PDB file of C-alpha atoms and ligand atoms in Angstrom:
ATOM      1  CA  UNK A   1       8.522  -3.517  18.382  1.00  0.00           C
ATOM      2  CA  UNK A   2       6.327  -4.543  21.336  1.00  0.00           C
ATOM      3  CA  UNK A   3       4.413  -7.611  21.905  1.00  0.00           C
ATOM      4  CA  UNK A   4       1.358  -6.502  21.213  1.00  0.00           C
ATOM      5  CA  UNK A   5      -0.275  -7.021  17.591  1.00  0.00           C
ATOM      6  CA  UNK A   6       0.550  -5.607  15.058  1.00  0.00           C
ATOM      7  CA  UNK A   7      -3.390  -3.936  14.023  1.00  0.00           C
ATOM      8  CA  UNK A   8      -3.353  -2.288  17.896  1.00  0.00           C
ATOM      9  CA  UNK A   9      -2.668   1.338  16.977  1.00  0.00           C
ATOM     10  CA  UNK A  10       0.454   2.663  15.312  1.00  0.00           C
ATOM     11  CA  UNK A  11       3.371   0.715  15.481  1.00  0.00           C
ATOM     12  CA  UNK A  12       6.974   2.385  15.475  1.00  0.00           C
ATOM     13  CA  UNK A  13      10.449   1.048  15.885  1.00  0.00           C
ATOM     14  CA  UNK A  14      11.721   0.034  19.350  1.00  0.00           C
ATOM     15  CA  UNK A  15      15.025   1.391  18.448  1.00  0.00           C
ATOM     16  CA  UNK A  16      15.284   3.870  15.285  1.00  0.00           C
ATOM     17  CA  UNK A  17      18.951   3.337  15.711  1.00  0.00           C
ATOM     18  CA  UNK A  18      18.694  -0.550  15.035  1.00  0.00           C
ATOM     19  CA  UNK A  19      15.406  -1.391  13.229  1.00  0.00           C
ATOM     20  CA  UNK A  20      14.699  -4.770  12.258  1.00  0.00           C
ATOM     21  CA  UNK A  21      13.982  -6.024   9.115  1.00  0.00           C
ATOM     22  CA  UNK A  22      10.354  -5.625   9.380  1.00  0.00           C
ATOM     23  CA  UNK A  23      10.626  -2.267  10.978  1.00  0.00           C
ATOM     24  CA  UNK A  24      13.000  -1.160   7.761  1.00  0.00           C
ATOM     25  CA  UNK A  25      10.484  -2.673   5.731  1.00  0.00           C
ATOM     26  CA  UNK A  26       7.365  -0.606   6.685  1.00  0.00           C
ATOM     27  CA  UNK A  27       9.028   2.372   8.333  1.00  0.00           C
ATOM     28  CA  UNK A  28       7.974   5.482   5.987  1.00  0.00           C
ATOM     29  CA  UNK A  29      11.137   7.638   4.875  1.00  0.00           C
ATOM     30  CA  UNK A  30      10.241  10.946   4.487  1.00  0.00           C
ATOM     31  CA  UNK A  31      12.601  13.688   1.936  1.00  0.00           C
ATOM     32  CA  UNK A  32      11.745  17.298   2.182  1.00  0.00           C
ATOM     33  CA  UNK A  33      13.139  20.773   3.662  1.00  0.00           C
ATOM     34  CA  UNK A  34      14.038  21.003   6.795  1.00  0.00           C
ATOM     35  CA  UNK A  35      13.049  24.604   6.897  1.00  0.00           C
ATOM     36  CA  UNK A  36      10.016  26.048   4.406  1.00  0.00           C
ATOM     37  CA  UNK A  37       8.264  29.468   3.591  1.00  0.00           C
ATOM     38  CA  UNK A  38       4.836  29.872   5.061  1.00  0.00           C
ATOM     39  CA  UNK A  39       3.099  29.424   1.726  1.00  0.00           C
ATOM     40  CA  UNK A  40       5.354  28.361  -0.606  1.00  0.00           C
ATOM     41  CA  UNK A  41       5.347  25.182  -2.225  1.00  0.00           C
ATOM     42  CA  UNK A  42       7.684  22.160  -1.505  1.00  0.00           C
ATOM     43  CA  UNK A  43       8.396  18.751  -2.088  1.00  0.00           C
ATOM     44  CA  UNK A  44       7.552  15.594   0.056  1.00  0.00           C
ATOM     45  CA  UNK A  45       8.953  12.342  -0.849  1.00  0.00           C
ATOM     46  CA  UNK A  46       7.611   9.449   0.945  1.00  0.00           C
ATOM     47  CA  UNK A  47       9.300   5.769   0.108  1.00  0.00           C
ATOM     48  CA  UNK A  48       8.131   2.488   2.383  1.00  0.00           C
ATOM     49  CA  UNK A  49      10.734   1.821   3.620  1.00  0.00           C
ATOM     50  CA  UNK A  50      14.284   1.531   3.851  1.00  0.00           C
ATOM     51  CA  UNK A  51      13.874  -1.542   2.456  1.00  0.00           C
ATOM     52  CA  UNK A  52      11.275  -1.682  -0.516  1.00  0.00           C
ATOM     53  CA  UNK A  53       7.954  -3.048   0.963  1.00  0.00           C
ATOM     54  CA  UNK A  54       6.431  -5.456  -1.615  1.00  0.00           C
ATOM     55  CA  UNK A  55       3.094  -5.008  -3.966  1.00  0.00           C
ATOM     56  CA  UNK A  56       2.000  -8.499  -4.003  1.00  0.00           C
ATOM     57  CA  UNK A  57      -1.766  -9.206  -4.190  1.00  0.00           C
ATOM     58  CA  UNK A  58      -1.443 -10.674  -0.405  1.00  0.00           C
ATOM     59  CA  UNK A  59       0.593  -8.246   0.806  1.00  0.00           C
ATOM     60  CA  UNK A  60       0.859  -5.087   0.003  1.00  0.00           C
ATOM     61  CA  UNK A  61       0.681  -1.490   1.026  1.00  0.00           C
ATOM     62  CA  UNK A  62      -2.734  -0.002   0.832  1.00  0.00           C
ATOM     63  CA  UNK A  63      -2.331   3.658   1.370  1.00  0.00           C
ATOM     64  CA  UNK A  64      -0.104   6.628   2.422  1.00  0.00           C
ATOM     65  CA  UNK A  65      -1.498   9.659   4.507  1.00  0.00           C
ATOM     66  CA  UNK A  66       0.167  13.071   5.414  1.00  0.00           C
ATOM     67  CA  UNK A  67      -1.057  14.885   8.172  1.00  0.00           C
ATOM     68  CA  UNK A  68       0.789  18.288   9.855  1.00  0.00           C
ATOM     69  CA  UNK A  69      -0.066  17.360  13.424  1.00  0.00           C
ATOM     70  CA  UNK A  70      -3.612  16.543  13.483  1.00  0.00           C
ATOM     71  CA  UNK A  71      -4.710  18.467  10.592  1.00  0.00           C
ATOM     72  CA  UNK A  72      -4.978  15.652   7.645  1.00  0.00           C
ATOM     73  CA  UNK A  73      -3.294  16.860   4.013  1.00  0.00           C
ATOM     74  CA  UNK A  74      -3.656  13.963   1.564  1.00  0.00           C
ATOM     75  CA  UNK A  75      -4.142  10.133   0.890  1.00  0.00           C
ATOM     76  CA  UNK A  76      -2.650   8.384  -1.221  1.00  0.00           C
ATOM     77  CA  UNK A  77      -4.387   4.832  -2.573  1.00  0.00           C
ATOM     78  CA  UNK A  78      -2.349   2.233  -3.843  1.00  0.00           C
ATOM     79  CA  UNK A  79      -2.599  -0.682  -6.029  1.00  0.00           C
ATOM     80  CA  UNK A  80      -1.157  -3.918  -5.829  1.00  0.00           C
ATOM     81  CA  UNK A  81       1.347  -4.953  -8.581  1.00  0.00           C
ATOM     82  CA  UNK A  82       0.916  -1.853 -10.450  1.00  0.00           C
ATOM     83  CA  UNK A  83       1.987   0.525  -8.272  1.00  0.00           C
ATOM     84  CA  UNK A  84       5.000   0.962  -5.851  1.00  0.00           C
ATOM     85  CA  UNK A  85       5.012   3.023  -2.462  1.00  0.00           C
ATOM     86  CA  UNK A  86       6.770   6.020  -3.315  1.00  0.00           C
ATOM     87  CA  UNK A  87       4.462   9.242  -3.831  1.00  0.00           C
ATOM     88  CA  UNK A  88       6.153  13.017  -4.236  1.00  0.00           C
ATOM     89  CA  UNK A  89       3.485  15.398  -3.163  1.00  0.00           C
ATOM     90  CA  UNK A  90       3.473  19.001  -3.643  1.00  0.00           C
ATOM     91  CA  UNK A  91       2.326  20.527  -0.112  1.00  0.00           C
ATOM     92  CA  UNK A  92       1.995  23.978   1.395  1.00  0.00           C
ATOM     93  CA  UNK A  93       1.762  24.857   4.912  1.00  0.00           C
ATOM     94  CA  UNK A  94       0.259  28.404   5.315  1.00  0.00           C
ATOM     95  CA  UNK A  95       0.877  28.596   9.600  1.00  0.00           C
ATOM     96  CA  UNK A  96       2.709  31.182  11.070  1.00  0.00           C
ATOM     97  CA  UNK A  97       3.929  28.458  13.782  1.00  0.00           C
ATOM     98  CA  UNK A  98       7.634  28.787  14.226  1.00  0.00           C
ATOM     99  CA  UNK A  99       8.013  24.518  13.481  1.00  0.00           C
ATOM    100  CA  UNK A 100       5.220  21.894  12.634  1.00  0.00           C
ATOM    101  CA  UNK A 101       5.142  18.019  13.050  1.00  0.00           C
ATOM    102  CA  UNK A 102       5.016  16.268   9.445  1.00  0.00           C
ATOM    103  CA  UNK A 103       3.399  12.847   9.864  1.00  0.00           C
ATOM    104  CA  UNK A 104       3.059   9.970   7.423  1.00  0.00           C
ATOM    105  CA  UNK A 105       1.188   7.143   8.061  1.00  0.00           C
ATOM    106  CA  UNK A 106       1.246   4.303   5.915  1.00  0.00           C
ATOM    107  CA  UNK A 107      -0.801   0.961   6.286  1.00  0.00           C
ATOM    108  CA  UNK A 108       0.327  -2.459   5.135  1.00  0.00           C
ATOM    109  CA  UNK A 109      -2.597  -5.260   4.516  1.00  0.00           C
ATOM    110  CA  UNK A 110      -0.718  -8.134   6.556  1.00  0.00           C
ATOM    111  CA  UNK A 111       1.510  -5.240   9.545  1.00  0.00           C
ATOM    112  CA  UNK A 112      -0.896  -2.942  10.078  1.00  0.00           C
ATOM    113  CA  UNK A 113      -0.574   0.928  10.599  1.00  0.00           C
ATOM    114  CA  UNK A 114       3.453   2.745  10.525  1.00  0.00           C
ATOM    115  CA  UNK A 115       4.161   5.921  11.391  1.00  0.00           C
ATOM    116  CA  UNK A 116       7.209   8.519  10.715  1.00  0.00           C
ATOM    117  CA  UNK A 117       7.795  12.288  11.770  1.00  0.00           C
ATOM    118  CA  UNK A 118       9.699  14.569  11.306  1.00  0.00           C
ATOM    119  CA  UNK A 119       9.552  18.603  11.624  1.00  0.00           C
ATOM    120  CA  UNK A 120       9.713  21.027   9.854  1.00  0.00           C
ATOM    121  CA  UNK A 121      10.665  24.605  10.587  1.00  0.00           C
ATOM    122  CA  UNK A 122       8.115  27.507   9.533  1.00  0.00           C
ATOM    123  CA  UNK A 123       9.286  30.809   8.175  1.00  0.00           C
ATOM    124  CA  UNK A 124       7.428  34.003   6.978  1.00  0.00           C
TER     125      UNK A 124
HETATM  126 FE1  FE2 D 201       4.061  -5.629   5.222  1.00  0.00          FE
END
């Protein structure tokens, strides 16, 4: 991580190789096909993070978005204590681009905004 705050833009691990604890804690990890059918259903399972983030009243996380590039595909809203943040979604991308970029963004109340990618390879 950088020096700068934590609420300036999107933060992401200085080293995906050797995250810190906070990094593991907030870092979205992202389970679905590396390769899908242009149109077909499929499975995305988000968990924050590597390390369970908790759902305490004062800290928690507050949502979980999926975008494909810049084009935005759900939200997800989250409680605290009653829910944990780990969403399956049921997505289908209808592009005839060869690969597309799979973003989640999560936010934390008290770390601010994390994001993960990771593509995903577009077949007719
Ligand atoms: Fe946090």
């Amino acid at each position: 991580m950088s020096d700068k705050g934590l609420f300036c833009g999107m933060n992401k691990p200085a080293d995906a190789s050797n995250m810190t604890e906070t990094e593991k804690k907030h870092m979205p990890v992202i389970d679905c096909p590396d390769t899908v059918k242009a149109g077909e259903p499929f499975k995305v399972s988000i968990n924050v993070g590597e390390i369970p983030h908790v759902m305490d009243e004062g800290h928690h996380i507050q949502w979980i978005d999926v975008y494909f590039k810049n084009n935005f595909f759900a939200r997800v809203d989250l409680t605290p204590k009653f829910t944990r943040p780990e969403v399956t979604l049921t997505l289908a991308r209808h592009s005839k681009h060869a690969s597309s970029t799979l973003r989640v963004i999560e936010r934390c109340n008290l770390h601010g905004q994390w994001e993960a990618t990771k593509e995903i390879t577009v077949t007719e």
